[in-house]
């Protein structure tokens, strides 16, 4: 009986050993991760050709100016100065302005260099652009005009106009800017240079 028990013990698999064996795998056994939808930006992006920050910090000064005007009237008037109320309003106005400007500069900014296009928080290498569509001057609707906008926003932001793009992976999308005519011209010229294999103008100087 003792011999049979020993034999049974030898045939029982060790759960820890099975777990370790399942975890250990050669690199060929590990499936490759899906590629990122965004290629990393080139190390040398070149000169900045177009830049729209999306929001200006001067808006933050509106709150202090308004509070200062009210404070001046209260000091000059016969009544008492409401320091607590003015302080609360100042904090609210300045805080709201800072949040609004920061959000605009983060999500509605445009920056075009010789090799990349940044729309909001997304940076797109120009080599990933296949086609830049001309402006639609006809009454007929073009497919790119209803395509999703580049960046994290689903549509072209307010007071901006779109530029139709076809990416190398087949995606139809819209780049966008406030000064769309100048943006389109700079984007087209930079894209042509990338397609021709021309290096950024600052590359030779860095070397």
Short mmCIF file of C-alpha atoms in Angstrom, two decimals:
data_model
loop_
_atom_site.label_atom_id
_atom_site.label_comp_id
_atom_site.label_asym_id
_atom_site.label_seq_id
_atom_site.Cartn_x
_atom_site.Cartn_y
_atom_site.Cartn_z
CA UNK A 1 0.00 0.00 0.00
CA UNK A 2 2.83 2.40 0.80
CA UNK A 3 4.33 1.84 -2.65
CA UNK A 4 1.02 2.57 -4.37
CA UNK A 5 0.58 5.76 -2.33
CA UNK A 6 4.06 6.92 -3.34
CA UNK A 7 3.26 6.25 -6.98
CA UNK A 8 0.04 8.22 -6.74
CA UNK A 9 1.91 11.13 -5.15
CA UNK A 10 4.40 11.16 -8.02
CA UNK A 11 1.61 11.35 -10.62
CA UNK A 12 -0.18 14.29 -8.97
CA UNK A 13 0.71 17.49 -10.80
CA UNK A 14 1.98 20.42 -8.80
CA UNK A 15 -0.32 23.45 -9.45
CA UNK A 16 2.54 25.88 -8.83
CA UNK A 17 4.71 24.13 -11.41
CA UNK A 18 1.92 24.20 -13.99
CA UNK A 19 1.38 27.93 -13.38
CA UNK A 20 5.08 28.67 -13.79
CA UNK A 21 5.23 26.62 -16.97
CA UNK A 22 2.25 28.47 -18.42
CA UNK A 23 3.78 31.84 -17.58
CA UNK A 24 7.18 31.04 -19.07
CA UNK A 25 7.14 31.55 -22.82
CA UNK A 26 9.60 32.39 -25.50
CA UNK A 27 9.37 35.75 -27.28
CA UNK A 28 7.96 33.96 -30.33
CA UNK A 29 5.07 32.63 -28.24
CA UNK A 30 4.03 36.09 -27.03
CA UNK A 31 1.65 37.80 -29.47
CA UNK A 32 2.71 41.24 -30.61
CA UNK A 33 0.73 44.17 -29.25
CA UNK A 34 -1.44 46.15 -31.60
CA UNK A 35 0.46 49.11 -33.01
CA UNK A 36 -0.40 52.51 -31.63
CA UNK A 37 -2.72 54.52 -33.85
CA UNK A 38 -0.29 57.40 -33.59
CA UNK A 39 3.29 57.16 -34.73
CA UNK A 40 5.88 58.79 -32.48
CA UNK A 41 6.82 62.28 -33.53
CA UNK A 42 10.20 62.70 -35.24
CA UNK A 43 13.09 63.79 -33.06
CA UNK A 44 13.71 66.83 -35.25
CA UNK A 45 10.36 68.42 -36.01
CA UNK A 46 11.92 71.40 -37.78
CA UNK A 47 10.72 74.98 -37.70
CA UNK A 48 7.27 76.01 -36.51
CA UNK A 49 5.28 77.01 -39.60
CA UNK A 50 1.89 77.73 -38.04
CA UNK A 51 0.83 78.19 -34.43
CA UNK A 52 -2.54 78.97 -32.89
CA UNK A 53 -2.48 78.64 -29.09
CA UNK A 54 -6.25 78.26 -28.82
CA UNK A 55 -6.64 80.76 -26.00
CA UNK A 56 -4.95 83.87 -24.63
CA UNK A 57 -4.01 84.43 -21.02
CA UNK A 58 -5.12 88.07 -21.15
CA UNK A 59 -8.65 86.78 -20.52
CA UNK A 60 -7.57 85.98 -16.96
CA UNK A 61 -7.01 89.71 -16.38
CA UNK A 62 -10.69 90.52 -16.91
CA UNK A 63 -11.63 89.31 -13.43
CA UNK A 64 -9.09 91.41 -11.50
CA UNK A 65 -9.96 94.49 -13.61
CA UNK A 66 -13.67 94.16 -12.83
CA UNK A 67 -13.05 93.54 -9.14
CA UNK A 68 -10.64 96.49 -9.04
CA UNK A 69 -13.26 98.78 -10.58
CA UNK A 70 -15.89 97.72 -8.04
CA UNK A 71 -13.39 98.09 -5.20
CA UNK A 72 -12.48 101.60 -6.34
CA UNK A 73 -16.15 102.62 -6.40
CA UNK A 74 -16.75 101.21 -2.92
CA UNK A 75 -13.69 102.96 -1.51
CA UNK A 76 -14.76 106.25 -3.07
CA UNK A 77 -18.37 105.84 -1.94
CA UNK A 78 -19.87 106.53 1.44
CA UNK A 79 -20.55 102.90 2.31
CA UNK A 80 -18.26 100.21 3.66
CA UNK A 81 -15.99 98.05 1.54
CA UNK A 82 -17.21 94.46 1.23
CA UNK A 83 -13.82 92.78 1.30
CA UNK A 84 -15.10 89.24 1.81
CA UNK A 85 -17.62 89.40 -1.03
CA UNK A 86 -15.10 90.96 -3.41
CA UNK A 87 -12.50 88.35 -2.50
CA UNK A 88 -14.93 85.50 -3.17
CA UNK A 89 -15.94 86.97 -6.52
CA UNK A 90 -12.28 87.51 -7.45
CA UNK A 91 -11.41 83.87 -6.72
CA UNK A 92 -14.41 82.64 -8.74
CA UNK A 93 -13.74 84.87 -11.75
CA UNK A 94 -10.00 84.23 -11.86
CA UNK A 95 -10.42 80.49 -11.28
CA UNK A 96 -13.02 80.16 -14.03
CA UNK A 97 -10.88 82.15 -16.46
CA UNK A 98 -7.78 80.05 -15.74
CA UNK A 99 -9.67 76.79 -16.27
CA UNK A 100 -11.25 78.06 -19.49
CA UNK A 101 -7.99 79.31 -21.00
CA UNK A 102 -6.08 76.18 -19.97
CA UNK A 103 -8.72 73.95 -21.58
CA UNK A 104 -8.66 76.01 -24.78
CA UNK A 105 -4.86 75.95 -25.00
CA UNK A 106 -4.88 72.19 -24.40
CA UNK A 107 -7.70 71.01 -26.67
CA UNK A 108 -8.09 73.74 -29.31
CA UNK A 109 -4.47 74.61 -30.06
CA UNK A 110 -2.83 74.05 -33.45
CA UNK A 111 0.89 73.70 -34.10
CA UNK A 112 2.35 72.83 -37.49
CA UNK A 113 6.05 72.12 -37.93
CA UNK A 114 7.98 70.90 -40.96
CA UNK A 115 7.31 67.26 -40.05
CA UNK A 116 4.35 67.15 -37.63
CA UNK A 117 0.85 68.52 -37.10
CA UNK A 118 -0.47 68.84 -33.56
CA UNK A 119 -4.21 69.34 -33.09
CA UNK A 120 -5.13 69.59 -29.44
CA UNK A 121 -3.25 66.79 -27.67
CA UNK A 122 -2.70 64.62 -30.76
CA UNK A 123 0.46 64.88 -32.85
CA UNK A 124 0.29 63.50 -36.38
CA UNK A 125 3.45 62.99 -38.48
CA UNK A 126 2.99 64.59 -41.89
CA UNK A 127 4.22 61.37 -43.51
CA UNK A 128 0.96 59.76 -42.35
CA UNK A 129 -1.06 62.14 -44.55
CA UNK A 130 -1.86 60.78 -48.00
CA UNK A 131 -4.10 63.50 -49.45
CA UNK A 132 -4.97 67.10 -48.57
CA UNK A 133 -8.31 68.01 -50.14
CA UNK A 134 -8.88 71.47 -51.65
CA UNK A 135 -11.52 73.77 -50.16
CA UNK A 136 -15.08 73.04 -51.19
CA UNK A 137 -16.34 76.09 -53.06
CA UNK A 138 -19.38 74.34 -54.52
CA UNK A 139 -22.82 73.75 -53.08
CA UNK A 140 -22.30 69.99 -53.16
CA UNK A 141 -21.37 68.43 -49.83
CA UNK A 142 -18.01 66.65 -49.70
CA UNK A 143 -17.45 63.51 -47.61
CA UNK A 144 -14.54 65.02 -45.68
CA UNK A 145 -16.78 67.84 -44.40
CA UNK A 146 -18.64 65.37 -42.16
CA UNK A 147 -15.55 63.39 -41.12
CA UNK A 148 -14.32 63.32 -37.53
CA UNK A 149 -11.90 66.07 -36.57
CA UNK A 150 -8.30 65.42 -35.62
CA UNK A 151 -7.58 65.54 -31.91
CA UNK A 152 -9.77 64.47 -29.02
CA UNK A 153 -12.78 66.59 -30.04
CA UNK A 154 -15.39 64.80 -32.20
CA UNK A 155 -16.06 67.82 -34.42
CA UNK A 156 -14.27 70.93 -35.65
CA UNK A 157 -14.18 73.45 -32.77
CA UNK A 158 -16.25 76.60 -32.92
CA UNK A 159 -14.89 79.52 -34.96
CA UNK A 160 -12.57 77.11 -36.77
CA UNK A 161 -12.82 75.67 -40.27
CA UNK A 162 -11.83 72.22 -41.46
CA UNK A 163 -9.31 70.96 -43.99
CA UNK A 164 -10.08 67.54 -45.43
CA UNK A 165 -7.37 64.88 -45.06
CA UNK A 166 -7.01 61.28 -46.16
CA UNK A 167 -4.48 59.41 -44.01
CA UNK A 168 -2.24 56.61 -45.24
CA UNK A 169 -4.34 54.07 -43.32
CA UNK A 170 -7.43 55.13 -45.28
CA UNK A 171 -9.03 57.24 -42.55
CA UNK A 172 -10.91 60.34 -43.67
CA UNK A 173 -10.57 63.18 -41.18
CA UNK A 174 -10.45 66.96 -40.79
CA UNK A 175 -7.62 69.17 -39.68
CA UNK A 176 -8.78 72.57 -38.49
CA UNK A 177 -7.65 76.10 -37.70
CA UNK A 178 -9.01 79.60 -37.26
CA UNK A 179 -6.90 81.10 -40.08
CA UNK A 180 -7.72 78.17 -42.33
CA UNK A 181 -6.40 79.66 -45.59
CA UNK A 182 -2.90 80.25 -44.25
CA UNK A 183 -3.00 76.93 -42.41
CA UNK A 184 -3.95 75.04 -45.57
CA UNK A 185 -1.15 76.71 -47.55
CA UNK A 186 1.51 75.95 -44.92
CA UNK A 187 0.26 72.38 -44.44
CA UNK A 188 0.26 71.69 -48.18
CA UNK A 189 3.79 73.04 -48.63
CA UNK A 190 5.15 71.11 -45.63
CA UNK A 191 3.43 67.90 -46.76
CA UNK A 192 4.90 68.21 -50.25
CA UNK A 193 8.39 68.63 -48.75
CA UNK A 194 7.92 65.49 -46.63
CA UNK A 195 6.64 63.53 -49.64
CA UNK A 196 9.74 64.58 -51.59
CA UNK A 197 11.97 63.38 -48.75
CA UNK A 198 13.37 66.83 -47.98
CA UNK A 199 14.82 67.14 -44.45
CA UNK A 200 13.74 69.94 -42.12
CA UNK A 201 15.51 73.22 -42.83
CA UNK A 202 17.12 73.20 -39.40
CA UNK A 203 18.53 69.67 -39.77
CA UNK A 204 21.71 70.69 -41.60
CA UNK A 205 22.45 73.36 -39.02
CA UNK A 206 22.07 70.91 -36.15
CA UNK A 207 24.43 68.45 -37.84
#
